[in-house]
């Protein structure tokens, strides 16, 4: 995969600037700052996918269930919308 093997845009930049006409991707006219942002975005997506199993889910339930129910059925007027 291009993004995984890319280093600082060396593989991504030619694709962005030149496109991949055979695959229907036109070339994109971007400046250096925009290209840097695109490269960072793509690399962040790969990093996030690789680390998705390391995220710790926290059990942080807060609030008052009875007060929430009263608001939902009263002033919040949400109950009629789901019936």
XYZ file of N, CA, C and O in Angstrom:
332
model
N 0.851 -1.182 0.000
C 0.000 0.000 0.000
C 0.891 1.238 0.000
O 1.866 1.326 0.748
N 0.511 2.186 -0.790
C 1.322 3.390 -0.960
C 1.525 4.132 0.355
O 2.639 4.539 0.681
N 0.470 4.313 1.113
C 0.573 5.120 2.334
C 1.497 4.459 3.349
O 2.298 5.129 3.999
N 1.422 3.156 3.476
C 2.267 2.457 4.449
C 3.741 2.588 4.082
O 4.581 2.786 4.955
N 4.058 2.504 2.805
C 5.447 2.586 2.365
C 5.936 4.018 2.171
O 7.126 4.251 1.976
N 5.047 4.977 2.240
C 5.387 6.383 2.021
C 6.217 6.941 3.176
O 6.004 6.602 4.332
N 7.164 7.796 2.825
C 7.937 8.528 3.834
C 7.886 10.000 3.481
O 8.434 10.424 2.459
N 7.200 10.767 4.317
C 7.092 12.216 4.140
C 6.540 12.619 2.778
O 6.953 13.632 2.218
N 5.659 11.826 2.231
C 5.016 12.184 0.978
C 5.743 11.759 -0.282
O 5.298 12.055 -1.383
N 6.853 11.020 -0.148
C 7.630 10.670 -1.331
C 6.859 9.804 -2.327
O 7.121 9.861 -3.529
N 5.916 9.008 -1.864
C 5.108 8.179 -2.759
C 3.721 8.774 -3.010
O 3.138 8.577 -4.071
N 3.214 9.495 -2.032
C 1.878 10.079 -2.159
C 1.888 11.296 -3.082
O 0.986 11.462 -3.903
N 2.892 12.143 -2.965
C 2.950 13.379 -3.754
C 2.831 13.146 -5.256
O 2.035 13.826 -5.919
N 3.579 12.203 -5.835
C 3.438 12.004 -7.282
C 2.025 11.573 -7.693
O 1.544 11.932 -8.767
N 1.356 10.833 -6.830
C -0.007 10.398 -7.142
C -0.968 11.571 -7.074
O -1.813 11.757 -7.954
N -0.844 12.388 -6.040
C -1.718 13.549 -5.896
C -1.496 14.518 -7.053
O -2.445 14.977 -7.695
N -0.232 14.826 -7.345
C 0.076 15.793 -8.405
C -0.206 15.253 -9.807
O -0.625 15.995 -10.684
N 0.009 13.970 -10.010
C -0.156 13.411 -11.349
C -1.450 12.664 -11.567
O -1.844 12.401 -12.699
N -2.108 12.294 -10.493
C -3.345 11.532 -10.599
C -3.081 10.091 -11.002
O -1.939 9.664 -11.175
N -4.126 9.365 -11.138
C -4.092 7.990 -11.650
C -5.241 7.890 -12.648
O -6.330 7.421 -12.322
N -4.978 8.366 -13.838
C -6.010 8.479 -14.860
C -6.696 7.145 -15.149
O -7.912 7.092 -15.331
N -5.933 6.057 -15.177
C -6.508 4.747 -15.486
C -7.519 4.302 -14.436
O -8.432 3.535 -14.730
N -7.351 4.783 -13.195
C -8.280 4.431 -12.124
C -9.341 5.517 -11.914
O -10.132 5.438 -10.981
N -9.328 6.538 -12.749
C -10.332 7.597 -12.658
C -10.004 8.699 -11.672
O -10.868 9.501 -11.327
N -8.754 8.758 -11.211
C -8.370 9.817 -10.278
C -7.636 10.918 -11.041
O -6.559 10.696 -11.571
N -8.221 12.104 -11.087
C -7.541 13.208 -11.771
C -6.395 13.740 -10.925
O -6.337 13.505 -9.720
N -5.486 14.452 -11.561
C -4.430 15.106 -10.787
C -5.065 16.228 -9.974
O -6.109 16.772 -10.342
N -4.452 16.532 -8.850
C -4.984 17.546 -7.948
C -3.946 18.644 -7.802
O -2.782 18.378 -7.485
N -4.357 19.871 -8.053
C -3.450 21.009 -7.962
C -3.473 21.541 -6.529
O -4.426 22.208 -6.128
N -2.462 21.194 -5.751
C -2.365 21.646 -4.362
C -0.993 22.256 -4.120
O -0.023 21.917 -4.778
N -0.936 23.143 -3.138
C 0.361 23.721 -2.778
C 1.055 22.803 -1.768
O 0.487 21.799 -1.330
N 2.283 23.147 -1.402
C 3.070 22.291 -0.504
C 2.401 22.091 0.846
O 2.411 20.990 1.393
N 1.795 23.137 1.400
C 1.128 23.033 2.701
C -0.070 22.093 2.611
O -0.274 21.243 3.477
N -0.843 22.214 1.561
C -1.998 21.343 1.379
C -1.557 19.891 1.204
O -2.169 18.982 1.761
N -0.485 19.688 0.455
C 0.020 18.335 0.256
C 0.501 17.744 1.576
O 0.223 16.582 1.880
N 1.179 18.543 2.377
C 1.632 18.085 3.691
C 0.443 17.676 4.549
O 0.489 16.653 5.239
N -0.633 18.445 4.490
C -1.848 18.118 5.256
C -2.482 16.818 4.759
O -2.937 15.996 5.558
N -2.513 16.620 3.450
C -3.074 15.386 2.885
C -2.260 14.182 3.339
O -2.807 13.163 3.771
N -0.938 14.301 3.246
C -0.052 13.205 3.662
C -0.263 12.888 5.135
O -0.402 11.724 5.520
N -0.307 13.928 5.976
C -0.510 13.720 7.417
C -1.852 13.050 7.683
O -1.947 12.138 8.526
N -2.894 13.467 6.978
C -4.222 12.879 7.145
C -4.209 11.392 6.797
O -4.739 10.563 7.545
N -3.592 11.045 5.685
C -3.538 9.644 5.274
C -2.728 8.803 6.257
O -3.133 7.696 6.617
N -1.603 9.329 6.707
C -0.782 8.595 7.673
C -1.505 8.429 9.011
O -1.394 7.388 9.658
N -2.257 9.443 9.415
C -3.007 9.358 10.677
C -4.068 8.267 10.593
O -4.305 7.548 11.556
N -4.702 8.138 9.446
C -5.697 7.080 9.269
C -5.095 5.696 9.411
O -5.669 4.816 10.046
N -3.912 5.498 8.845
C -3.222 4.209 8.961
C -2.823 3.956 10.409
O -2.996 2.864 10.940
N -2.297 4.998 11.073
C -1.890 4.852 12.476
C -3.085 4.508 13.361
O -3.034 3.605 14.187
N -4.184 5.213 13.160
C -5.382 4.975 13.973
C -5.906 3.558 13.763
O -6.314 2.896 14.721
N -5.893 3.095 12.538
C -6.357 1.733 12.261
C -5.447 0.707 12.916
O -5.916 -0.291 13.468
N -4.155 0.958 12.882
C -3.199 0.014 13.470
C -3.333 -0.053 14.987
O -3.103 -1.100 15.593
N -3.721 1.060 15.613
C -3.795 1.124 17.067
C -5.218 0.989 17.609
O -5.445 1.179 18.793
N -6.175 0.631 16.754
C -7.568 0.615 17.203
C -7.824 -0.357 18.345
O -8.715 -0.143 19.146
N -7.030 -1.408 18.454
C -7.222 -2.378 19.522
C -6.631 -1.944 20.849
O -6.871 -2.573 21.876
N -5.892 -0.851 20.861
C -5.245 -0.408 22.096
C -6.073 0.621 22.860
O -5.703 1.007 23.957
N -7.178 1.066 22.278
C -8.003 2.074 22.936
C -8.773 1.443 24.083
O -9.446 0.434 23.917
N -8.664 2.037 25.245
C -9.342 1.509 26.425
C -10.702 2.183 26.571
O -10.797 3.399 26.677
N -11.756 1.374 26.566
C -13.098 1.902 26.775
C -13.331 2.123 28.266
O -13.092 1.233 29.074
N -13.777 3.293 28.596
C -14.028 3.633 29.989
C -15.512 3.530 30.297
O -16.354 3.866 29.476
N -15.836 3.089 31.481
C -17.219 3.028 31.922
C -17.478 4.286 32.743
O -17.276 4.308 33.952
N -17.901 5.342 32.068
C -18.059 6.631 32.737
C -19.499 7.136 32.609
O -19.771 8.155 32.016
N -20.413 6.390 33.166
C -21.816 6.791 33.147
C -22.004 7.875 34.203
O -21.620 7.715 35.354
N -22.592 8.984 33.792
C -22.830 10.085 34.731
C -24.275 10.536 34.623
O -24.976 10.200 33.676
N -24.704 11.297 35.567
C -26.044 11.861 35.515
C -27.018 11.131 36.414
O -26.677 10.210 37.140
N -28.234 11.559 36.334
C -29.299 11.025 37.165
C -30.363 10.442 36.234
O -31.034 11.168 35.493
N -30.534 9.125 36.252
C -31.449 8.447 35.335
C -32.889 8.923 35.498
O -33.610 9.108 34.516
N -33.334 9.107 36.727
C -34.713 9.552 36.970
C -34.939 10.960 36.422
O -35.966 11.238 35.808
N -33.960 11.855 36.615
C -34.087 13.214 36.093
C -34.077 13.190 34.569
O -34.822 13.935 33.914
N -33.266 12.344 33.977
C -33.232 12.211 32.527
C -34.545 11.699 31.970
O -35.051 12.187 30.965
N -35.120 10.711 32.641
C -36.410 10.161 32.219
C -37.503 11.227 32.311
O -38.333 11.369 31.410
N -37.491 12.000 33.388
C -38.503 13.047 33.567
C -38.377 14.098 32.465
O -39.386 14.547 31.902
N -37.167 14.481 32.126
C -36.961 15.467 31.059
C -37.394 14.887 29.712
O -38.062 15.532 28.917
N -37.010 13.650 29.445
C -37.347 12.971 28.190
C -38.858 12.937 27.979
O -39.356 13.233 26.900
N -39.576 12.578 29.027
C -41.033 12.451 28.937
C -41.756 13.769 29.124
O -42.938 13.878 28.797
N -41.065 14.787 29.646
C -41.700 16.078 29.912
C -41.203 17.172 28.983
O -41.500 17.188 27.783
N -40.422 18.077 29.549
C -39.967 19.257 28.807
C -39.176 18.932 27.547
O -39.200 19.667 26.581
N -38.450 17.816 27.537
C -37.670 17.429 26.372
C -38.551 17.028 25.193
O -38.139 17.068 24.038
N -39.778 16.593 25.511
C -40.777 16.251 24.501
C -40.262 15.243 23.472
O -40.592 15.289 22.309
N -39.430 14.311 23.920
C -38.848 13.324 22.999
C -39.696 12.074 22.891
O -39.660 11.396 21.864
N -40.450 11.750 23.901
C -41.224 10.508 23.905
C -42.175 10.397 22.715
O -42.251 9.358 22.079
N -42.942 11.457 22.341
C -43.868 11.332 21.205
C -43.140 11.031 19.890
O -43.694 10.384 19.008
N -41.910 11.451 19.750
C -41.174 11.266 18.489
C -40.818 9.818 18.237
O -40.606 9.423 17.099
N -40.729 9.000 19.286
C -40.318 7.610 19.093
C -41.485 6.632 19.158
O -41.296 5.439 19.024
N -42.668 7.112 19.327
C -43.819 6.218 19.403
C -44.358 5.924 18.033
O -44.258 6.547 17.085
